[in-house]
Short mmCIF file of C-alpha atoms and ligand atoms in Angstrom, two decimals:
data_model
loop_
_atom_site.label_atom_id
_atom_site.label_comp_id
_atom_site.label_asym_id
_atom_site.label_seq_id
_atom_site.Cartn_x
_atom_site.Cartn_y
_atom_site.Cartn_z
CA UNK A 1 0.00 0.00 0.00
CA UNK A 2 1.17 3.33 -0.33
CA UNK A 3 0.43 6.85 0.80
CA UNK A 4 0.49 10.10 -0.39
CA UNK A 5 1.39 13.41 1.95
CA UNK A 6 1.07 16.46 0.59
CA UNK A 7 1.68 19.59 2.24
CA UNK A 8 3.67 22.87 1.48
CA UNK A 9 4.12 21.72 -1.96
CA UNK A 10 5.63 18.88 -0.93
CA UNK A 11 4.42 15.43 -1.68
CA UNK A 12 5.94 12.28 0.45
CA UNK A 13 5.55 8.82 -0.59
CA UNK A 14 5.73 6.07 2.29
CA UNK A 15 5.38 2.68 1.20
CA UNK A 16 7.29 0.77 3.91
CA UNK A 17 6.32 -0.03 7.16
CA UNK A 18 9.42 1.62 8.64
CA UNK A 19 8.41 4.64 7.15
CA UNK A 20 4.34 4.25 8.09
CA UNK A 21 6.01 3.96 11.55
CA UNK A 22 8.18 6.90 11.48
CA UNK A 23 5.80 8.94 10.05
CA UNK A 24 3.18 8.10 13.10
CA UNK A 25 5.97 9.30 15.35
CA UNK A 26 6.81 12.47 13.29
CA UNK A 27 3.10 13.55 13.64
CA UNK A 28 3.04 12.55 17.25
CA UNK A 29 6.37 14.74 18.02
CA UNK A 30 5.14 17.54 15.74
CA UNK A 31 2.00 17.85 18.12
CA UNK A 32 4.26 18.60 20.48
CA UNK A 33 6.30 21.82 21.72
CA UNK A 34 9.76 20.48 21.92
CA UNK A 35 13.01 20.51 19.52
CA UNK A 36 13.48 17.74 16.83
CA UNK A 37 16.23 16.03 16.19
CA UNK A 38 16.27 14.41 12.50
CA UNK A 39 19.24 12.15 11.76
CA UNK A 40 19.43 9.93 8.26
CA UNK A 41 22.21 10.06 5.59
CA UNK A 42 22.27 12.64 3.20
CA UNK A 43 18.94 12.02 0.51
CA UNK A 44 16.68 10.27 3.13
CA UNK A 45 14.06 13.02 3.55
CA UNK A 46 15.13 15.12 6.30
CA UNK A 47 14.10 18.39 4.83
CA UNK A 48 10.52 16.46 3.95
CA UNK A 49 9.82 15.17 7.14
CA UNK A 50 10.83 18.78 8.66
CA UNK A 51 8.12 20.87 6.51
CA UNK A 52 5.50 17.65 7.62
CA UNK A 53 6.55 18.32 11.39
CA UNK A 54 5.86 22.46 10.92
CA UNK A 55 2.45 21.39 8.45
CA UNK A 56 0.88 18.80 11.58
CA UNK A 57 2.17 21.48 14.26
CA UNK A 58 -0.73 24.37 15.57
CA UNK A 59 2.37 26.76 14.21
CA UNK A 60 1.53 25.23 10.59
CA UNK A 61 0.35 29.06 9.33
CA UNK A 62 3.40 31.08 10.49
CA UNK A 63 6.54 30.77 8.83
CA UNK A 64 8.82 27.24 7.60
CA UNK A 65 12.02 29.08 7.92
CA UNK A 66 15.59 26.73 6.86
CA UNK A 67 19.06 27.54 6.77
CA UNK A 68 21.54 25.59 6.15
CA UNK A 69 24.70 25.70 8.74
CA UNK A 70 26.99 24.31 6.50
CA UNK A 71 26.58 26.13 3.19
CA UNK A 72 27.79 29.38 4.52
CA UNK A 73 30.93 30.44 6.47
CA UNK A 74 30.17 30.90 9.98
CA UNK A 75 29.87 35.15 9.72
CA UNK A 76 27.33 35.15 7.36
CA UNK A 77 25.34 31.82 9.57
CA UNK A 78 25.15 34.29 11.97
CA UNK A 79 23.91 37.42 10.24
CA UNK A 80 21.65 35.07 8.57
CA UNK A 81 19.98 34.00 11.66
CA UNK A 82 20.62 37.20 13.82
CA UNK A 83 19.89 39.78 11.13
CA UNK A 84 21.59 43.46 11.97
CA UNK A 85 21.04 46.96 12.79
CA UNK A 86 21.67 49.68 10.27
CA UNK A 87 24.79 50.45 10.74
CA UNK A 88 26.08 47.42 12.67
CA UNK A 89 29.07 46.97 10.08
CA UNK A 90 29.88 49.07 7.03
CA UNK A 91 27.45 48.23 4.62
CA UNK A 92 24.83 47.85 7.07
CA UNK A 93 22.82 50.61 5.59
CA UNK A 94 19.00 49.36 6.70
CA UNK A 95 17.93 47.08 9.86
CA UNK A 96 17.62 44.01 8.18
CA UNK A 97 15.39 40.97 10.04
CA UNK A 98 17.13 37.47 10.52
CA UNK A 99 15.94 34.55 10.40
CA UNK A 100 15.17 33.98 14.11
CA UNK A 101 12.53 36.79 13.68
CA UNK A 102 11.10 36.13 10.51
CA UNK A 103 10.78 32.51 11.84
CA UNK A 104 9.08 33.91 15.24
CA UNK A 105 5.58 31.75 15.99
CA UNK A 106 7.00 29.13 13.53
CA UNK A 107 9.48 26.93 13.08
CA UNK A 108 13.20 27.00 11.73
CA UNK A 109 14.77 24.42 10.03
CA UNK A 110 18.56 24.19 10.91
CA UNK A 111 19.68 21.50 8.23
CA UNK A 112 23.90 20.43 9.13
CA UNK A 113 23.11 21.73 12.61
CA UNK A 114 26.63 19.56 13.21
CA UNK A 115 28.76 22.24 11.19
CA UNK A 116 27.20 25.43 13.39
CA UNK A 117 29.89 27.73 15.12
CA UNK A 118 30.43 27.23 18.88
CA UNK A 119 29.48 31.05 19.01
CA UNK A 120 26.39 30.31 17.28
CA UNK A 121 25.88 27.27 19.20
CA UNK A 122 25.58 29.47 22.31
CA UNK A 123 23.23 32.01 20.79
CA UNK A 124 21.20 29.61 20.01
CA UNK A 125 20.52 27.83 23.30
CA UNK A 126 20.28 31.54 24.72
CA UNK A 127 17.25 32.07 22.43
CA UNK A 128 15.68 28.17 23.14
CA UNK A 129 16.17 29.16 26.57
CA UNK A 130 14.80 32.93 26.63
CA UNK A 131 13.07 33.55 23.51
CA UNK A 132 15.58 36.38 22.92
CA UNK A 133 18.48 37.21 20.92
CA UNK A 134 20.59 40.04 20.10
CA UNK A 135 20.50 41.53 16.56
CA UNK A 136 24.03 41.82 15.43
CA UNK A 137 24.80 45.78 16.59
CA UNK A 138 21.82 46.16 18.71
CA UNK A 139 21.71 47.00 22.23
CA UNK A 140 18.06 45.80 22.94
CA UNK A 141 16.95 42.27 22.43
CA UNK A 142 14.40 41.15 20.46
CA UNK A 143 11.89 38.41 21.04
CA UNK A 144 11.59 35.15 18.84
CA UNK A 145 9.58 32.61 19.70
CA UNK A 146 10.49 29.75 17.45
CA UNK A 147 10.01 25.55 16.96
CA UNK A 148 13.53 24.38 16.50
CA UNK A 149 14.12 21.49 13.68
CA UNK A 150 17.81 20.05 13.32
CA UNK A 151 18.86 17.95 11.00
CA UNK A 152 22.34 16.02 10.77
CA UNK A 153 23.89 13.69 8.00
CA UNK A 154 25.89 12.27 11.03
CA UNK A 155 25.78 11.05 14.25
CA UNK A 156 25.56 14.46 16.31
CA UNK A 157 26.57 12.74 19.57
CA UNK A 158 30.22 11.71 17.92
CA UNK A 159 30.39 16.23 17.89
CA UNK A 160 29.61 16.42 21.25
CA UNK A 161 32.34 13.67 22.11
CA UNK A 162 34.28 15.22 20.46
CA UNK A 163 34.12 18.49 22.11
CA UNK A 164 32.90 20.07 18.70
CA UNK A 165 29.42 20.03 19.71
CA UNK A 166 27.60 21.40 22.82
CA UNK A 167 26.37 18.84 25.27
CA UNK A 168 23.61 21.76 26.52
CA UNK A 169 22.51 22.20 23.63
CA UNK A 170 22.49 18.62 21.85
CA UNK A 171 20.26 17.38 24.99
CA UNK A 172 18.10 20.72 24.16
CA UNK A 173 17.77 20.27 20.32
CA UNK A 174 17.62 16.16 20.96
CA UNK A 175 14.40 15.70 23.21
CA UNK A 176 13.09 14.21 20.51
CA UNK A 177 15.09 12.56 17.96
CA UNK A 178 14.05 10.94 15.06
CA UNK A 179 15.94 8.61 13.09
CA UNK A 180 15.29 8.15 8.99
CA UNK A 181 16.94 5.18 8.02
CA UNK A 182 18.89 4.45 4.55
CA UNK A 183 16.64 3.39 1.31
CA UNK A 184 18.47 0.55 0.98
CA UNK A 185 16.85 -0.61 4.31
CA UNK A 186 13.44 -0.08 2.90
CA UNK A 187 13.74 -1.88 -0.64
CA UNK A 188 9.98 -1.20 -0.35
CA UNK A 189 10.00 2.35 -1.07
CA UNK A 190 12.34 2.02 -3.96
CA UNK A 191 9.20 1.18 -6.47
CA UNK A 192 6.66 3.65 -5.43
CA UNK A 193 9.48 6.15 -5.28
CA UNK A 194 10.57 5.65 -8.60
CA UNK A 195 7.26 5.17 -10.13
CA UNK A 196 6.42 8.57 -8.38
CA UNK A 197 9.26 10.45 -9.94
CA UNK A 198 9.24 8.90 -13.28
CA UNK A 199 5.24 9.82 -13.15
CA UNK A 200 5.97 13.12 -12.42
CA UNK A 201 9.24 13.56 -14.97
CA UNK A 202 7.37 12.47 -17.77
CA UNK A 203 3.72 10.21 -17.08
CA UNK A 204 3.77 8.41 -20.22
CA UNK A 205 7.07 6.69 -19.35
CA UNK A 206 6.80 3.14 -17.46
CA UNK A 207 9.47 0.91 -16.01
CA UNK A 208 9.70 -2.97 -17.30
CA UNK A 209 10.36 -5.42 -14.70
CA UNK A 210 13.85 -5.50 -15.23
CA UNK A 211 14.02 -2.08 -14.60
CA UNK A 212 12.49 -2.53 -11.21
CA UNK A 213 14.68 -5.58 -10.49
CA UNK A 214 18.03 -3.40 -10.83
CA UNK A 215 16.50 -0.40 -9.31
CA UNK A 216 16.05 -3.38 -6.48
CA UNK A 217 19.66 -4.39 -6.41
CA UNK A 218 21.55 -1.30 -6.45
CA UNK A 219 22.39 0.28 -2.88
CA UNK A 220 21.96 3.44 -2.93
CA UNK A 221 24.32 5.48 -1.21
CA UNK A 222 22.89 9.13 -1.90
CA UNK A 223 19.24 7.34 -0.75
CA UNK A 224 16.07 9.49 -2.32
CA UNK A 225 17.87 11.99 -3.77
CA UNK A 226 19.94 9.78 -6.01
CA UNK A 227 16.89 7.61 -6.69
CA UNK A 228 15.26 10.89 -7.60
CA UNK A 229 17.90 12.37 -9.93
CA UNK A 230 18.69 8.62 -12.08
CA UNK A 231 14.90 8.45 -12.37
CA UNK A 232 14.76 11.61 -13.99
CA UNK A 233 18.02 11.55 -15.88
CA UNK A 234 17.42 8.02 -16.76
CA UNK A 235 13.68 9.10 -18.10
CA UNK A 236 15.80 11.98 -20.39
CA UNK A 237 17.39 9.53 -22.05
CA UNK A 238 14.41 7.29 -22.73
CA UNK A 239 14.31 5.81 -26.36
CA UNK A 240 10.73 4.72 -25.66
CA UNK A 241 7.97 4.25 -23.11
CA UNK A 242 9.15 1.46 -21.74
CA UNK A 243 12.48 1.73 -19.47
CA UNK A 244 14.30 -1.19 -19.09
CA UNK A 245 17.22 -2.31 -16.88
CA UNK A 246 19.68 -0.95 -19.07
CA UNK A 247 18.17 2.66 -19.62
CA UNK A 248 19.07 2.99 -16.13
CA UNK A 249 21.80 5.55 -15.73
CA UNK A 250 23.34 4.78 -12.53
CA UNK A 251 25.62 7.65 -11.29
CA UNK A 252 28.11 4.98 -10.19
CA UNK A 253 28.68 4.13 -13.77
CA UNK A 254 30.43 7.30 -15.24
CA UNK A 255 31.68 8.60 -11.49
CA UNK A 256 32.25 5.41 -9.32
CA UNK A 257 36.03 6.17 -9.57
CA UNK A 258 37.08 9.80 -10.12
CA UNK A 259 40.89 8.86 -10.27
CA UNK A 260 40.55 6.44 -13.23
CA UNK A 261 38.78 8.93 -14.96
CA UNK A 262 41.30 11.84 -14.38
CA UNK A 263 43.72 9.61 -15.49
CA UNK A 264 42.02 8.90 -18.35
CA UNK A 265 41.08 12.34 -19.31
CA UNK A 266 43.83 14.52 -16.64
CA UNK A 267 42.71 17.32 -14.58
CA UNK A 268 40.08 18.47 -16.38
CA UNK A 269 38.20 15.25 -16.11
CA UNK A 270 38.40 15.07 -12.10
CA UNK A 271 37.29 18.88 -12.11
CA UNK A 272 34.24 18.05 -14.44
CA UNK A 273 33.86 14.94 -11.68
CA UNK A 274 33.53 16.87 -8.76
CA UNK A 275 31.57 19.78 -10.51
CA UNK A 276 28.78 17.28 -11.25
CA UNK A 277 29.34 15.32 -7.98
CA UNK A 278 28.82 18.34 -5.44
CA UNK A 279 25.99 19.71 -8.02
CA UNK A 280 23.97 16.46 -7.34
CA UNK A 281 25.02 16.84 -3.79
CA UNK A 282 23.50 20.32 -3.47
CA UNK A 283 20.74 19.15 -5.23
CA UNK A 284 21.60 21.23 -8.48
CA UNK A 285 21.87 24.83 -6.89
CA UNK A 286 24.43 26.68 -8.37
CA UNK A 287 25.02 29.20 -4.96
CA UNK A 288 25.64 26.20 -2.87
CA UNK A 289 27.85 23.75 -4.97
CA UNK A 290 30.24 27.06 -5.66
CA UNK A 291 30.53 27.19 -2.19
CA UNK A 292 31.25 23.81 -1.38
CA UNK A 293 34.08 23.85 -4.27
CA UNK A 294 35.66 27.03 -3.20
CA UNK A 295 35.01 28.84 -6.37
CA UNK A 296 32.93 31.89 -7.23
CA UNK A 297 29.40 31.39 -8.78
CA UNK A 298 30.22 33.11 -11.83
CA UNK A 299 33.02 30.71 -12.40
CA UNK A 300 30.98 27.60 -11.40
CA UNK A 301 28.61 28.77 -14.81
CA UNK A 302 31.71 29.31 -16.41
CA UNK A 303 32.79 25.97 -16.25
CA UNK A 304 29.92 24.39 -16.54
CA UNK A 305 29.57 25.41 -20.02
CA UNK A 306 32.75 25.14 -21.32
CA UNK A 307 32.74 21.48 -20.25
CA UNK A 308 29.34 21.49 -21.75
CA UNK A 309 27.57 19.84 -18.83
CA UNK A 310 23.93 19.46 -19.26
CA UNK A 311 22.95 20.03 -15.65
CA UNK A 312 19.31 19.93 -15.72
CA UNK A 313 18.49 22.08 -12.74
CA UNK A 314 14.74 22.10 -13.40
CA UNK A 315 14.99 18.42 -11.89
CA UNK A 316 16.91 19.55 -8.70
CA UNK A 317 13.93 22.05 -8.03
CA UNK A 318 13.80 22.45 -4.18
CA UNK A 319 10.22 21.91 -2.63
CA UNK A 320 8.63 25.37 -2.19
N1 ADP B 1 9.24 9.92 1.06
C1 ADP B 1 9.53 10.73 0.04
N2 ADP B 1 8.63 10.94 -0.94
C2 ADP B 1 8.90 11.75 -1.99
N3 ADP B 1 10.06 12.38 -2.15
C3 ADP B 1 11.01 12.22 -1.21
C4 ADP B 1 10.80 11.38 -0.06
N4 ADP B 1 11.91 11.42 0.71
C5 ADP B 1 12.77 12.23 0.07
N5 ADP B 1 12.25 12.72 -1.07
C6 ADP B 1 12.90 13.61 -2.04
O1 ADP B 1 14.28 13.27 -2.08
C7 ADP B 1 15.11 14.43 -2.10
C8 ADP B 1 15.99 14.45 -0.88
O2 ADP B 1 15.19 14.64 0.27
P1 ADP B 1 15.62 15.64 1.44
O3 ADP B 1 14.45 15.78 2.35
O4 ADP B 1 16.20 16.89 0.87
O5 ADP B 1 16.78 14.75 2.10
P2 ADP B 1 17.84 15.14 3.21
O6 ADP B 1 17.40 16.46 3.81
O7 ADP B 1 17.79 14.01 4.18
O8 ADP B 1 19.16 15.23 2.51
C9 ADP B 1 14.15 15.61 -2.16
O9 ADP B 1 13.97 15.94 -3.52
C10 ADP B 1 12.87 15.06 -1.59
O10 ADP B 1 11.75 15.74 -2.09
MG1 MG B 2 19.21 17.86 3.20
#
């Protein structure tokens, strides 16, 4: 059997029983107050399950705010969040609001919350704690009243044994933690997801058995969002409306090994390999994969023409 959520433009598939079950806890935990704690690999749903926890929760018509802590350096996380006063650094010609307000009465969605700055890490338990926070420059606090939602590809207690992480605040964030696991330990997902994507990519395109059975017995290490991008670069590619096993375009098969292929082809071919690696891991957008490869946007585009890569960011669309 499977079920359809929608909600803020989002629609969630859940075919499995692990995921029936998880998703009885995530409306359970969204009826309450509290912090959530999301963990699952990178592609499991995270995001998704946060924007179902804010749509079940009485906050559901104020704000879904998100920020990633990762996919900024650490001064602009905390303008981000904290917002300024006009004149709070040069430049700072208007009072501009952060994120904390703008999320006030709703929820905010701290995706990476592993990779936020100790600084920031204390702000932030300061505002769970008082419902006030500082804009950057400002002598008087403001309020914000805000549902926290973390997220974290990784184990967050390995941070706070590490000393990376604050104990206060992991126990804060963590009274409720909820854990998505891997596709590949809910094979039964792996049809209706597909089926969803390739219906949605293009609905007169239909997978043959075959193409089920090695959708089946691959392992997917980048979980939903991998499923999600072959299914739709696969369906590109179609030569008719009936996919079969081998119309499957696997990612592993062209970047499994990034040093035989910039052997093959030198430096340029492990550049073009990482350019299309960390634009599938940011989900196609262009801001955040120049970030994660050091490089300015404009170059990123740069590049990505001259090595004529056909990244079709129409199927990386973000969820409103
Ligand atoms: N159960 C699901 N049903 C439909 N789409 C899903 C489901 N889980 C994940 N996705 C899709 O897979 C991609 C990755 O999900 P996301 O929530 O961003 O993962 P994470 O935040 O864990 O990296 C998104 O495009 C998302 O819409
Ligand atoms: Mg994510």
């Amino acid at each position: 059997m499977v079920e359809k959520y929608q909600f803020l433009g989002v629609e969630a598939i859940i075919a499995s029983l692990r995921m029936r079950e998880l998703f009885q806890q995530v409306r359970k935990a969204a009826q309450s107050s509290s912090s959530i704690l999301l963990l699952g690999e990178s592609g499991t749903g995270k995001e998704i399950i946060a924007r179902a926890i804010h749509h079940d929760s009485v906050r559901k018509m104020k704000p879904f705010v998100d920020l990633s802590c990762a996919a900024l350096p650490k001064e602009l996380v905390e303008s981000e969040l904290s917002g300024h006063e006009r004149g709070a650094f040069s430049g700072a010609n208007a009072t501009r609001h952060g994120l904390f307000e703008l999320a006030h009465e709703g929820s905010l969605f701290l995706d990476d919350i592993g990779a936020l700055d100790p600084k920031l890490q204390a702000k932030l338990l300061r505002v769970l704690d008082t419902g006030m926070f500082f804009r950057l420059g400002a002598v008087k606090q403001t309020r914000a009243d805000i549902r926290i939602i973390a997220a974290s590809d990784r184990p967050l207690i390995q941070s706070v044994r590490n000393g990376i992480f604050r104990q206060d605040l992991y126990e804060r964030i963590g009274q409720i933690t909820l854990t998505i696991p891997p596709l590949r330990e809910r094979a039964e997902d792996i049809e209706a997801l597909a089926n969803h994507f390739l219906a949605q990519q293009n609905p007169e395109l239909r997978f043959a058995s075959d193409a089920i059975m090695a959708l089946y017995s691959y392992h997917w290490p980048g979980n939903v969002r991998e499923l999600r991008n072959t299914v739709f670069r696969s369906s590109l590619a179609a030569k008719g409306p009936l996919l079969h096993a081998d119309d499957i375009l696997f990612r592993l098969r062209t970047l499994q090994s990034p040093e035989n292929q910039a052997e093959a082809r030198g430096v340029e071919g492990l550049e073009q390999t990482m350019i299309r690696r960390a634009l599938e891991d940011s989900g196609g957008h262009r801001q955040r994969t120049a970030e994660s490869l050091g490089i300015s946007r404009t170059s990123l585009s740069r590049k990505i023409r001259s090595y004529g890569l056909s990244v079709k960011t129409e199927l990386h669309r973000r969820p409103a």
